[in-house]
Amino acid sequence: MSYPELSLMIAGERIGLAKETGGQRRSHAVLNPATGGVLGQLPLADADDLDRALAVAEQGFAIWRRSTAQQRAAVLSGAAALLIQRQEEIARNATLEEGKTLAETRIEVLMVAQLFSFYAGETQRIYGRALVRPEGQRSTVTYEPVGPVAAFAPWNFPIANCGRKLGAPVAAGCSVIMKPAEEAPASALAVLQALLDAGLPPQVAQVVFGVPDEVSRHLLASPIIRKLSFTGSTVVGKHLAKLAAENCIRTTMELGGHGPVLVFADADIDHVLNVAVGHKFRNSGQVCVSPTRFIVEESVYDRFRTGFAERAAAIRVGDGLDPDTQMGPMANPRRPEAMEVLIGDAIEHGATLHTGGKRIGNQGFFFEPTVLSDIPLSARIMNEEPFGPVALINSYSDEAAMIAEANRLPYGLAAYAWTSNAARQKRLAAQLEAGMVGINTVAIGAADAPFGGVKWSGHGAEDGPEGLMACLVTKAVHEG
Ligand code: NAD
């Protein structure tokens, strides 16, 4: 099956395995999670490549900070249209390298097109302020692009994460060096290519791959970089935030979650099950806003866990390219290993396994949709982000206990609740500690809304006007 040639993309040039000075770059074998087979060899940047990308990013910033809002809007709208034209090819390659179903990767392409279209409008609405001053004096507040951005995107939304990491800096007038996950390079290159084909000067956005810690240390030590945008685990986020602090680099951090889902007896339980089961097993649960801890009112607990397990057991797991597949493999061999450890630990602690709990087959990285209930809070899985196809269901006696459990962990990314009681809806909206709250819905992401968390789930937001503002700095000018 054909898969694109892989490269770094520095100053609009595709940089392959062969070094210009002779010899070969190090490489990473990109795997198809459905088979474990090698799709291609990805060149990894060395220090010289990174230095070149930094010098080009400095030039790119000098060019793009002087661009007009209309120029930036034209590039973003043009790229959105190209992504739609190329949807099938981009989606297919993303499924090959990440594993999720084609239906899901097609949606990712649309998400990026919508975000770029939104930012095409938003970049034309970066307004300043004139302050009231005595006659003859003037004070103004304007917004300027922060400078070259270092952006790190993970593998779980190989297209959408890269759209976020590139879209906001381009809209703000910054330049950007993005290091996507080495597991899903073709998707990242396709998003960048759409921007370049739509007229983005090649110095403005570049893509490098490498040994993650080497790349982040190198870029964040450079005085050229003025902002870090990272999506990934809390542990890596904390490490990068420390590196950024050394150079007073601004940060936007989108980190881990452990999504609580409060289910009250007054909700339409069959409807909740139909929506929540689909959402839980989307991308095999490898989603930072995945619903994870189901906190269920005791009078509907048995019905809920039985109904959840029945629906989970009926999910068709297979190759994401097969149109009958409802859940693909996990993205890399680390994930099924992590699942086995966390689920084994939960069962040792006394949890009840309703369905799943094992790998499927001996080819690729498949894992069964898994449902656990009665899980003691001391089990690791009740405290660490599982990032996999496992639902954790526990029973609670009243609203206060349910809210306390939702807020127990240091994470605060997404929280969900289902109830038909209007007064309770308001209490939940006010009391749940999360950057995004879905009440009677799982649709919590949109191009015009901030996507981000609180507490250990990070700070700052992507998407929405907030994602654009995160790439701008204020300048107050006072004229006496
Ligand atoms: P990981 O924590 O090593 O990596 C997570 C991401 O960070 C990857 O994209 C990786 O390339 C990148 N990364 C790792 N070290 C880095 C460094 N020093 N500098 C820059 N980037 C670095 O582990 P993993 O096995 O890829 O994923 C495991 C965990 O990561 C998951 O359990 C989940 O908690 C988290 N994760 C979160 C998201 C998210 O959307 N928030 C996405 C992917 C992974």
Short mmCIF file of C-alpha atoms and ligand atoms in Angstrom, two decimals:
data_model
loop_
_atom_site.label_atom_id
_atom_site.label_comp_id
_atom_site.label_asym_id
_atom_site.label_seq_id
_atom_site.Cartn_x
_atom_site.Cartn_y
_atom_site.Cartn_z
CA MET A 1 0.00 0.00 0.00
CA SER A 2 1.50 3.35 -1.02
CA TYR A 3 2.62 5.75 1.69
CA PRO A 4 4.36 9.08 1.08
CA GLU A 5 8.11 9.66 1.13
CA LEU A 6 8.99 11.13 4.55
CA SER A 7 11.19 14.13 5.24
CA LEU A 8 11.89 17.11 7.41
CA MET A 9 10.60 20.36 5.94
CA ILE A 10 13.01 23.26 6.47
CA ALA A 11 12.56 26.51 4.52
CA GLY A 12 10.12 24.74 2.22
CA GLU A 13 12.71 22.08 1.28
CA ARG A 14 12.09 18.42 1.88
CA ILE A 15 15.14 17.10 3.73
CA GLY A 16 15.57 13.32 3.41
CA LEU A 17 17.80 10.69 4.92
CA ALA A 18 20.95 11.62 2.97
CA LYS A 19 23.01 14.41 4.49
CA GLU A 20 24.21 17.19 2.22
CA THR A 21 27.70 16.76 3.76
CA GLY A 22 27.70 12.99 3.14
CA GLY A 23 26.43 10.15 5.34
CA GLN A 24 22.92 9.48 6.55
CA ARG A 25 20.69 11.08 9.15
CA ARG A 26 19.39 8.88 11.96
CA SER A 27 15.96 7.50 11.19
CA HIS A 28 12.79 6.24 12.85
CA ALA A 29 10.73 3.37 11.43
CA VAL A 30 7.10 4.46 11.11
CA LEU A 31 4.77 1.52 11.83
CA ASN A 32 1.26 0.62 10.71
CA PRO A 33 -0.50 -0.09 14.03
CA ALA A 34 -2.91 -2.48 12.32
CA THR A 35 -0.14 -4.82 11.18
CA GLY A 36 3.04 -3.79 12.99
CA GLY A 37 4.66 -3.50 9.54
CA VAL A 38 7.03 -0.69 8.58
CA LEU A 39 5.44 2.06 6.46
CA GLY A 40 8.53 4.18 5.94
CA GLN A 41 11.77 5.54 7.35
CA LEU A 42 11.59 9.00 8.85
CA PRO A 43 14.77 11.12 8.89
CA LEU A 44 15.57 12.67 12.27
CA ALA A 45 17.00 16.16 12.61
CA ASP A 46 20.49 16.66 13.98
CA ALA A 47 21.79 19.81 15.69
CA ASP A 48 22.77 21.41 12.36
CA ASP A 49 19.26 20.88 10.98
CA LEU A 50 17.74 22.47 14.07
CA ASP A 51 20.11 25.44 13.89
CA ARG A 52 19.14 25.95 10.26
CA ALA A 53 15.44 25.76 11.12
CA LEU A 54 15.95 28.34 13.88
CA ALA A 55 17.77 30.76 11.57
CA VAL A 56 15.01 30.34 8.97
CA ALA A 57 12.32 30.86 11.63
CA GLU A 58 13.95 34.17 12.53
CA GLN A 59 13.78 35.23 8.86
CA GLY A 60 10.21 33.92 8.67
CA PHE A 61 9.15 36.05 11.62
CA ALA A 62 10.72 39.15 10.05
CA ILE A 63 8.65 38.49 6.91
CA TRP A 64 5.36 37.41 8.47
CA ARG A 65 5.11 39.99 11.25
CA ARG A 66 4.80 42.58 8.46
CA SER A 67 2.10 40.64 6.59
CA THR A 68 -1.35 42.17 6.32
CA ALA A 69 -4.37 40.56 7.91
CA GLN A 70 -5.76 39.98 4.41
CA GLN A 71 -2.62 38.08 3.36
CA ARG A 72 -2.84 35.83 6.38
CA ALA A 73 -6.57 35.29 5.83
CA ALA A 74 -5.97 34.37 2.18
CA VAL A 75 -3.37 31.74 3.14
CA LEU A 76 -5.57 30.22 5.85
CA SER A 77 -8.71 30.09 3.67
CA GLY A 78 -6.70 28.72 0.74
CA ALA A 79 -5.21 25.99 2.94
CA ALA A 80 -8.67 25.10 4.29
CA ALA A 81 -9.93 24.60 0.72
CA LEU A 82 -6.89 22.48 -0.22
CA LEU A 83 -7.36 20.27 2.83
CA ILE A 84 -10.95 19.57 1.80
CA GLN A 85 -9.80 18.74 -1.76
CA ARG A 86 -7.14 16.38 -0.37
CA GLN A 87 -9.32 14.94 2.39
CA GLU A 88 -9.35 11.31 1.24
CA GLU A 89 -5.61 11.02 0.72
CA ILE A 90 -4.73 12.78 3.99
CA ALA A 91 -7.28 10.73 5.95
CA ARG A 92 -6.05 7.45 4.49
CA ASN A 93 -2.41 8.15 5.35
CA ALA A 94 -3.40 9.21 8.87
CA THR A 95 -5.31 5.95 9.36
CA LEU A 96 -2.32 3.99 8.07
CA GLU A 97 0.08 5.60 10.53
CA GLU A 98 -2.17 6.15 13.58
CA GLY A 99 -4.69 3.34 13.31
CA LYS A 100 -8.00 5.11 13.97
CA THR A 101 -10.85 4.61 11.52
CA LEU A 102 -11.14 6.46 8.23
CA ALA A 103 -14.37 8.04 9.45
CA GLU A 104 -12.39 9.59 12.30
CA THR A 105 -9.46 10.81 10.21
CA ARG A 106 -11.86 12.34 7.65
CA ILE A 107 -13.40 14.33 10.50
CA GLU A 108 -9.93 15.49 11.57
CA VAL A 109 -9.33 17.00 8.12
CA LEU A 110 -12.63 18.88 8.42
CA MET A 111 -11.71 20.08 11.91
CA VAL A 112 -8.52 21.68 10.59
CA ALA A 113 -10.32 23.21 7.62
CA GLN A 114 -12.88 24.71 10.01
CA LEU A 115 -10.16 26.03 12.32
CA PHE A 116 -8.22 27.62 9.45
CA SER A 117 -11.44 29.22 8.14
CA PHE A 118 -12.24 30.55 11.60
CA TYR A 119 -8.75 32.01 11.98
CA ALA A 120 -8.94 33.54 8.49
CA GLY A 121 -11.74 35.69 9.90
CA GLU A 122 -10.28 36.15 13.35
CA THR A 123 -6.90 37.44 12.13
CA GLN A 124 -8.78 40.39 10.62
CA ARG A 125 -10.27 41.21 14.02
CA ILE A 126 -7.11 41.74 16.07
CA TYR A 127 -8.21 45.08 17.50
CA GLY A 128 -6.30 47.41 19.82
CA ARG A 129 -7.57 50.12 22.19
CA ALA A 130 -7.21 53.88 22.48
CA LEU A 131 -7.30 55.00 26.12
CA VAL A 132 -9.04 58.19 27.30
CA ARG A 133 -6.34 60.86 27.88
CA PRO A 134 -6.24 64.71 28.18
CA GLU A 135 -6.09 66.63 24.88
CA GLY A 136 -2.65 66.40 23.28
CA GLN A 137 -1.81 63.11 24.90
CA ARG A 138 -2.43 59.66 23.55
CA SER A 139 -2.15 56.12 24.89
CA THR A 140 -2.81 53.08 22.74
CA VAL A 141 -2.71 49.36 23.29
CA THR A 142 -1.86 47.18 20.31
CA TYR A 143 -1.25 43.48 19.81
CA GLU A 144 1.87 42.14 18.17
CA PRO A 145 2.89 38.58 17.28
CA VAL A 146 4.91 37.02 20.10
CA GLY A 147 7.71 35.75 17.82
CA PRO A 148 8.92 32.36 16.58
CA VAL A 149 6.99 29.49 18.19
CA ALA A 150 8.27 25.99 19.02
CA ALA A 151 5.29 23.63 18.85
CA PHE A 152 5.14 19.95 19.83
CA ALA A 153 2.17 17.89 18.62
CA PRO A 154 1.34 14.33 19.73
CA TRP A 155 0.24 11.35 17.65
CA ASN A 156 -3.33 10.85 18.83
CA PHE A 157 -4.92 13.44 16.51
CA PRO A 158 -2.20 13.44 13.86
CA ILE A 159 -4.00 15.91 11.60
CA ALA A 160 -5.98 18.06 14.04
CA ASN A 161 -3.16 18.56 16.54
CA CYS A 162 -0.91 19.82 13.74
CA GLY A 163 -3.64 22.15 12.48
CA ARG A 164 -3.85 23.70 15.93
CA LYS A 165 -0.09 24.02 16.29
CA LEU A 166 0.32 25.75 12.90
CA GLY A 167 -2.96 27.67 12.54
CA ALA A 168 -2.74 30.06 15.47
CA PRO A 169 0.89 31.21 14.90
CA VAL A 170 0.23 31.72 11.19
CA ALA A 171 -2.92 33.76 11.97
CA ALA A 172 -1.05 35.86 14.55
CA GLY A 173 1.90 36.73 12.28
CA CYS A 174 4.44 34.49 14.02
CA SER A 175 6.76 31.91 12.53
CA VAL A 176 6.66 28.34 13.82
CA ILE A 177 8.86 25.26 14.03
CA MET A 178 6.67 22.25 14.71
CA LYS A 179 7.90 18.90 15.94
CA PRO A 180 5.06 16.47 15.44
CA ALA A 181 5.10 12.95 16.85
CA GLU A 182 7.50 10.69 14.98
CA GLU A 183 4.70 8.06 14.85
CA ALA A 184 2.52 10.07 12.45
CA PRO A 185 4.68 12.22 10.17
CA ALA A 186 2.74 12.08 6.89
CA SER A 187 -0.27 13.81 8.46
CA ALA A 188 1.85 16.67 9.79
CA LEU A 189 3.59 17.17 6.45
CA ALA A 190 0.23 17.23 4.64
CA VAL A 191 -1.11 20.03 6.85
CA LEU A 192 2.06 22.06 6.35
CA GLN A 193 1.99 21.42 2.59
CA ALA A 194 -1.55 22.81 2.34
CA LEU A 195 -0.39 26.08 3.96
CA LEU A 196 2.67 26.31 1.69
CA ASP A 197 0.60 25.56 -1.41
CA ALA A 198 -1.82 28.31 -0.35
CA GLY A 199 1.03 30.83 -0.47
CA LEU A 200 2.59 30.79 2.99
CA PRO A 201 6.24 31.93 2.67
CA PRO A 202 8.32 28.78 3.32
CA GLN A 203 10.33 30.44 6.08
CA VAL A 204 7.20 30.92 8.19
CA ALA A 205 6.28 27.31 9.06
CA GLN A 206 8.64 24.34 9.21
CA VAL A 207 8.45 20.75 10.42
CA VAL A 208 11.26 18.81 12.08
CA PHE A 209 11.30 15.31 13.52
CA GLY A 210 13.91 14.00 15.91
CA VAL A 211 14.65 12.54 19.31
CA PRO A 212 11.98 14.48 21.25
CA ASP A 213 14.12 15.46 24.22
CA GLU A 214 17.01 16.52 21.99
CA VAL A 215 14.76 18.69 19.83
CA SER A 216 12.94 20.37 22.69
CA ARG A 217 16.15 21.10 24.62
CA HIS A 218 17.79 22.53 21.49
CA LEU A 219 14.88 24.75 20.45
CA LEU A 220 14.00 25.99 23.93
CA ALA A 221 17.63 26.91 24.65
CA SER A 222 17.64 29.24 21.64
CA PRO A 223 16.99 32.97 22.18
CA ILE A 224 15.11 32.93 18.86
CA ILE A 225 12.12 30.98 20.27
CA ARG A 226 9.59 33.17 22.11
CA LYS A 227 6.76 30.73 22.70
CA LEU A 228 6.30 27.04 23.45
CA SER A 229 3.08 25.22 22.60
CA PHE A 230 2.96 21.62 23.81
CA THR A 231 0.28 18.92 23.79
CA GLY A 232 1.11 15.65 25.53
CA SER A 233 1.47 14.08 28.94
CA THR A 234 1.63 16.07 32.17
CA VAL A 235 5.03 14.62 33.02
CA VAL A 236 6.61 15.79 29.75
CA GLY A 237 4.71 19.11 29.99
CA LYS A 238 6.22 19.87 33.40
CA HIS A 239 9.69 19.07 32.06
CA LEU A 240 9.24 21.39 29.06
CA ALA A 241 7.74 24.17 31.20
CA LYS A 242 10.97 24.15 33.25
CA LEU A 243 13.10 24.38 30.10
CA ALA A 244 10.93 27.25 28.84
CA ALA A 245 11.25 29.07 32.15
CA GLU A 246 15.05 29.20 31.74
CA ASN A 247 14.52 31.56 28.79
CA CYS A 248 11.27 33.23 29.96
CA ILE A 249 9.47 31.62 27.02
CA ARG A 250 5.67 31.90 27.10
CA THR A 251 3.84 28.60 27.20
CA THR A 252 0.54 27.05 26.19
CA MET A 253 0.31 23.58 27.71
CA GLU A 254 -2.40 21.06 26.82
CA LEU A 255 -1.68 18.09 29.07
CA GLY A 256 -3.32 14.97 30.43
CA GLY A 257 -6.83 14.41 31.68
CA HIS A 258 -8.92 11.83 33.52
CA GLY A 259 -12.40 12.85 32.35
CA PRO A 260 -15.14 12.39 34.95
CA VAL A 261 -18.67 11.65 33.68
CA LEU A 262 -21.49 12.18 36.18
CA VAL A 263 -24.61 10.18 35.36
CA PHE A 264 -27.70 11.01 37.41
CA ALA A 265 -30.78 8.80 37.69
CA ASP A 266 -32.98 11.51 36.14
CA ALA A 267 -31.10 11.29 32.79
CA ASP A 268 -32.30 9.28 29.79
CA ILE A 269 -29.96 6.34 30.52
CA ASP A 270 -30.29 4.59 27.14
CA HIS A 271 -29.45 7.82 25.36
CA VAL A 272 -26.45 8.41 27.66
CA LEU A 273 -25.20 4.88 26.98
CA ASN A 274 -25.53 5.24 23.22
CA VAL A 275 -23.62 8.53 23.18
CA ALA A 276 -21.06 7.82 25.91
CA VAL A 277 -19.97 4.37 24.67
CA GLY A 278 -19.21 5.74 21.19
CA HIS A 279 -17.32 8.65 22.68
CA LYS A 280 -15.35 6.44 25.09
CA PHE A 281 -13.98 4.14 22.39
CA ARG A 282 -13.29 6.85 19.78
CA ASN A 283 -9.63 6.50 18.75
CA SER A 284 -9.41 3.50 21.13
CA GLY A 285 -9.74 5.91 24.06
CA GLN A 286 -6.47 7.66 23.19
CA VAL A 287 -8.01 11.09 23.59
CA CYS A 288 -7.10 13.68 26.22
CA VAL A 289 -10.80 14.56 26.74
CA SER A 290 -11.92 10.92 26.75
CA PRO A 291 -14.70 10.11 29.23
CA THR A 292 -12.88 7.91 31.75
CA ARG A 293 -14.37 7.79 35.25
CA PHE A 294 -18.13 7.13 35.05
CA ILE A 295 -19.55 8.40 38.34
CA VAL A 296 -23.03 6.90 38.44
CA GLU A 297 -25.91 7.47 40.85
CA GLU A 298 -26.51 4.19 42.65
CA SER A 299 -30.16 3.65 41.64
CA VAL A 300 -29.14 3.32 37.96
CA TYR A 301 -25.69 1.82 38.55
CA ASP A 302 -26.42 -1.83 37.65
CA ARG A 303 -28.40 -0.91 34.58
CA PHE A 304 -25.67 1.48 33.47
CA ARG A 305 -22.71 -0.88 33.85
CA THR A 306 -24.55 -3.80 32.25
CA GLY A 307 -25.70 -1.65 29.32
CA PHE A 308 -22.21 -0.19 28.90
CA ALA A 309 -20.56 -3.63 28.86
CA GLU A 310 -23.08 -5.01 26.31
CA ARG A 311 -22.48 -2.14 23.94
CA ALA A 312 -18.69 -2.25 24.42
CA ALA A 313 -18.57 -5.99 23.71
CA ALA A 314 -20.46 -5.45 20.43
CA ILE A 315 -17.92 -2.94 19.02
CA ARG A 316 -16.26 -4.20 15.82
CA VAL A 317 -12.49 -3.84 16.24
CA GLY A 318 -10.27 -4.03 13.16
CA ASP A 319 -8.10 -2.27 10.63
CA GLY A 320 -9.15 1.39 10.45
CA LEU A 321 -9.21 1.21 6.65
CA ASP A 322 -11.97 -1.43 6.72
CA PRO A 323 -15.33 0.39 6.41
CA ASP A 324 -16.93 -2.05 8.90
CA THR A 325 -14.46 -1.23 11.65
CA GLN A 326 -15.77 0.80 14.56
CA MET A 327 -12.55 0.89 16.61
CA GLY A 328 -9.02 0.60 15.24
CA PRO A 329 -5.83 -0.59 16.92
CA MET A 330 -3.97 1.45 19.52
CA ALA A 331 -1.40 3.77 18.01
CA ASN A 332 1.86 2.22 19.19
CA PRO A 333 3.12 -0.85 21.08
CA ARG A 334 3.50 1.15 24.32
CA ARG A 335 -0.27 1.58 24.67
CA PRO A 336 -1.46 -2.10 24.87
CA GLU A 337 1.42 -2.75 27.28
CA ALA A 338 0.25 0.13 29.49
CA MET A 339 -3.35 -1.17 29.32
CA GLU A 340 -2.34 -4.65 30.50
CA VAL A 341 -0.46 -3.22 33.47
CA LEU A 342 -3.22 -0.78 34.55
CA ILE A 343 -6.09 -3.24 34.10
CA GLY A 344 -4.15 -6.04 35.85
CA ASP A 345 -3.47 -3.71 38.78
CA ALA A 346 -7.17 -2.71 38.99
CA ILE A 347 -8.27 -6.37 39.07
CA GLU A 348 -5.67 -7.14 41.74
CA HIS A 349 -7.19 -4.31 43.77
CA GLY A 350 -10.61 -5.99 43.50
CA ALA A 351 -12.24 -4.33 40.45
CA THR A 352 -14.85 -6.29 38.46
CA LEU A 353 -14.02 -6.92 34.80
CA HIS A 354 -17.22 -6.97 32.68
CA THR A 355 -15.74 -7.27 29.21
CA GLY A 356 -12.40 -6.97 27.43
CA GLY A 357 -9.13 -6.71 29.30
CA LYS A 358 -6.82 -8.34 26.73
CA ARG A 359 -4.94 -7.73 23.52
CA ILE A 360 -6.52 -9.04 20.32
CA GLY A 361 -4.44 -11.30 18.06
CA ASN A 362 -0.69 -11.23 17.70
CA GLN A 363 -0.43 -8.75 14.85
CA GLY A 364 -0.64 -4.99 15.33
CA PHE A 365 -1.56 -3.20 18.54
CA PHE A 366 -5.21 -4.17 19.07
CA PHE A 367 -6.84 -4.14 22.49
CA GLU A 368 -10.37 -5.12 23.49
CA PRO A 369 -12.92 -2.48 24.52
CA THR A 370 -12.82 -2.94 28.29
CA VAL A 371 -15.28 -2.15 31.08
CA LEU A 372 -14.40 -2.25 34.78
CA SER A 373 -16.62 -1.43 37.75
CA ASP A 374 -16.31 -1.25 41.55
CA ILE A 375 -12.73 -0.05 41.20
CA PRO A 376 -11.08 0.99 44.48
CA LEU A 377 -9.69 4.53 44.39
CA SER A 378 -6.32 3.07 45.39
CA ALA A 379 -5.97 1.36 41.98
CA ARG A 380 -3.50 3.12 39.68
CA ILE A 381 -6.06 3.42 36.90
CA MET A 382 -8.28 5.63 39.09
CA ASN A 383 -5.41 8.10 39.42
CA GLU A 384 -3.34 7.87 36.22
CA GLU A 385 -4.61 8.74 32.74
CA PRO A 386 -5.25 5.33 31.09
CA PHE A 387 -5.27 6.75 27.53
CA GLY A 388 -6.88 3.61 26.18
CA PRO A 389 -10.15 1.73 25.54
CA VAL A 390 -11.21 1.26 29.14
CA ALA A 391 -14.27 2.63 30.96
CA LEU A 392 -14.19 2.85 34.77
CA ILE A 393 -17.64 2.75 36.39
CA ASN A 394 -18.31 3.36 40.10
CA SER A 395 -21.47 4.01 42.12
CA TYR A 396 -22.18 7.02 44.37
CA SER A 397 -25.07 7.90 46.65
CA ASP A 398 -25.54 11.64 46.14
CA GLU A 399 -24.63 14.70 44.13
CA ALA A 400 -22.08 16.09 46.60
CA ALA A 401 -20.12 12.80 46.62
CA MET A 402 -20.25 12.68 42.82
CA ILE A 403 -18.88 16.22 42.45
CA ALA A 404 -16.20 15.50 45.04
CA GLU A 405 -15.07 12.43 43.08
CA ALA A 406 -15.07 14.41 39.81
CA ASN A 407 -12.78 17.04 41.38
CA ARG A 408 -10.60 14.58 43.36
CA LEU A 409 -7.72 14.33 40.89
CA PRO A 410 -5.18 17.02 40.02
CA TYR A 411 -6.41 16.93 36.40
CA GLY A 412 -9.02 19.34 35.04
CA LEU A 413 -9.40 19.04 31.27
CA ALA A 414 -12.88 17.82 30.29
CA ALA A 415 -15.80 16.90 32.55
CA TYR A 416 -19.22 15.61 31.47
CA ALA A 417 -22.57 15.27 33.21
CA TRP A 418 -26.00 13.98 32.31
CA THR A 419 -29.05 15.17 34.22
CA SER A 420 -32.48 16.55 33.34
CA ASN A 421 -32.60 18.69 36.48
CA ALA A 422 -32.05 22.33 35.44
CA ALA A 423 -30.96 23.56 38.88
CA ARG A 424 -28.45 20.75 39.11
CA GLN A 425 -27.11 21.58 35.64
CA LYS A 426 -26.24 25.06 36.92
CA ARG A 427 -24.58 23.72 40.06
CA LEU A 428 -22.47 21.32 37.99
CA ALA A 429 -21.45 24.01 35.52
CA ALA A 430 -20.25 26.13 38.44
CA GLN A 431 -18.59 23.42 40.54
CA LEU A 432 -16.83 21.06 38.12
CA GLU A 433 -13.10 21.90 38.01
CA ALA A 434 -12.35 21.58 34.29
CA GLY A 435 -11.46 23.77 31.34
CA MET A 436 -14.31 22.23 29.32
CA VAL A 437 -17.64 21.00 30.66
CA GLY A 438 -20.23 19.10 28.62
CA ILE A 439 -23.72 18.95 30.14
CA ASN A 440 -25.94 16.44 28.33
CA THR A 441 -23.45 16.46 25.46
CA VAL A 442 -20.00 15.19 24.54
CA ALA A 443 -19.46 17.90 21.91
CA ILE A 444 -17.00 20.12 23.79
CA GLY A 445 -14.59 21.13 21.01
CA ALA A 446 -15.24 23.70 18.28
CA ALA A 447 -13.16 26.08 16.17
CA ASP A 448 -14.64 29.09 17.98
CA ALA A 449 -14.29 27.77 21.55
CA PRO A 450 -11.18 27.55 23.77
CA PHE A 451 -9.76 24.05 24.16
CA GLY A 452 -7.62 23.70 27.27
CA GLY A 453 -7.51 22.69 30.90
CA VAL A 454 -6.85 23.75 34.46
CA LYS A 455 -4.69 22.31 37.26
CA TRP A 456 -2.31 19.59 35.98
CA SER A 457 -4.12 19.54 32.63
CA GLY A 458 -2.20 22.65 31.67
CA HIS A 459 -2.80 26.30 31.00
CA GLY A 460 -3.71 28.56 28.12
CA ALA A 461 -6.00 27.38 25.36
CA GLU A 462 -5.96 26.50 21.69
CA ASP A 463 -8.77 27.26 19.23
CA GLY A 464 -11.18 30.17 19.53
CA PRO A 465 -10.04 33.78 19.85
CA GLU A 466 -8.13 32.62 22.96
CA GLY A 467 -5.84 30.43 20.83
CA LEU A 468 -4.96 33.41 18.65
CA MET A 469 -4.44 35.74 21.62
CA ALA A 470 -1.98 33.20 23.05
CA CYS A 471 0.33 34.01 20.10
CA LEU A 472 0.12 37.79 20.62
CA VAL A 473 1.70 40.17 23.10
CA THR A 474 0.44 43.60 24.13
CA LYS A 475 2.26 46.87 23.55
CA ALA A 476 1.09 50.00 25.36
CA VAL A 477 2.37 53.23 23.80
CA HIS A 478 1.97 56.45 25.79
CA GLU A 479 2.53 59.79 24.03
CA GLY A 480 2.77 62.87 26.26
P1 NAD B 1 5.21 10.49 26.14
O1 NAD B 1 4.70 11.11 27.37
O2 NAD B 1 6.65 10.14 26.11
O3 NAD B 1 4.92 11.40 24.87
C1 NAD B 1 3.79 12.19 24.72
C2 NAD B 1 4.08 13.16 23.57
O4 NAD B 1 5.12 14.04 23.96
C3 NAD B 1 4.62 12.46 22.31
O5 NAD B 1 4.07 13.13 21.19
C4 NAD B 1 6.13 12.65 22.38
O6 NAD B 1 6.74 12.71 21.10
C5 NAD B 1 6.25 13.97 23.08
N1 NAD B 1 7.45 14.08 23.90
C6 NAD B 1 7.93 13.17 24.77
N2 NAD B 1 9.04 13.64 25.36
C7 NAD B 1 9.27 14.86 24.85
C8 NAD B 1 10.25 15.87 25.05
N3 NAD B 1 11.24 15.73 25.95
N4 NAD B 1 10.18 16.99 24.32
C9 NAD B 1 9.18 17.18 23.44
N5 NAD B 1 8.22 16.29 23.21
C10 NAD B 1 8.25 15.15 23.91
O7 NAD B 1 4.48 9.15 25.89
P2 NAD B 1 3.59 8.45 24.80
O8 NAD B 1 3.81 7.00 24.98
O9 NAD B 1 3.76 9.00 23.42
O10 NAD B 1 2.13 8.81 25.31
C11 NAD B 1 1.85 8.42 26.63
C12 NAD B 1 1.07 9.43 27.36
O11 NAD B 1 1.11 10.72 26.80
C13 NAD B 1 -0.38 9.05 27.34
O12 NAD B 1 -0.65 8.13 28.36
C14 NAD B 1 -1.06 10.35 27.57
O13 NAD B 1 -1.16 10.57 28.96
C15 NAD B 1 -0.14 11.36 27.00
N6 NAD B 1 -0.59 11.92 25.70
C16 NAD B 1 -1.45 12.95 25.78
C17 NAD B 1 -1.93 13.51 24.62
C18 NAD B 1 -2.91 14.66 24.67
O14 NAD B 1 -3.63 14.87 23.73
N7 NAD B 1 -2.91 15.44 25.75
C19 NAD B 1 -1.55 12.99 23.39
C20 NAD B 1 -0.64 11.93 23.34
C21 NAD B 1 -0.17 11.40 24.54
#
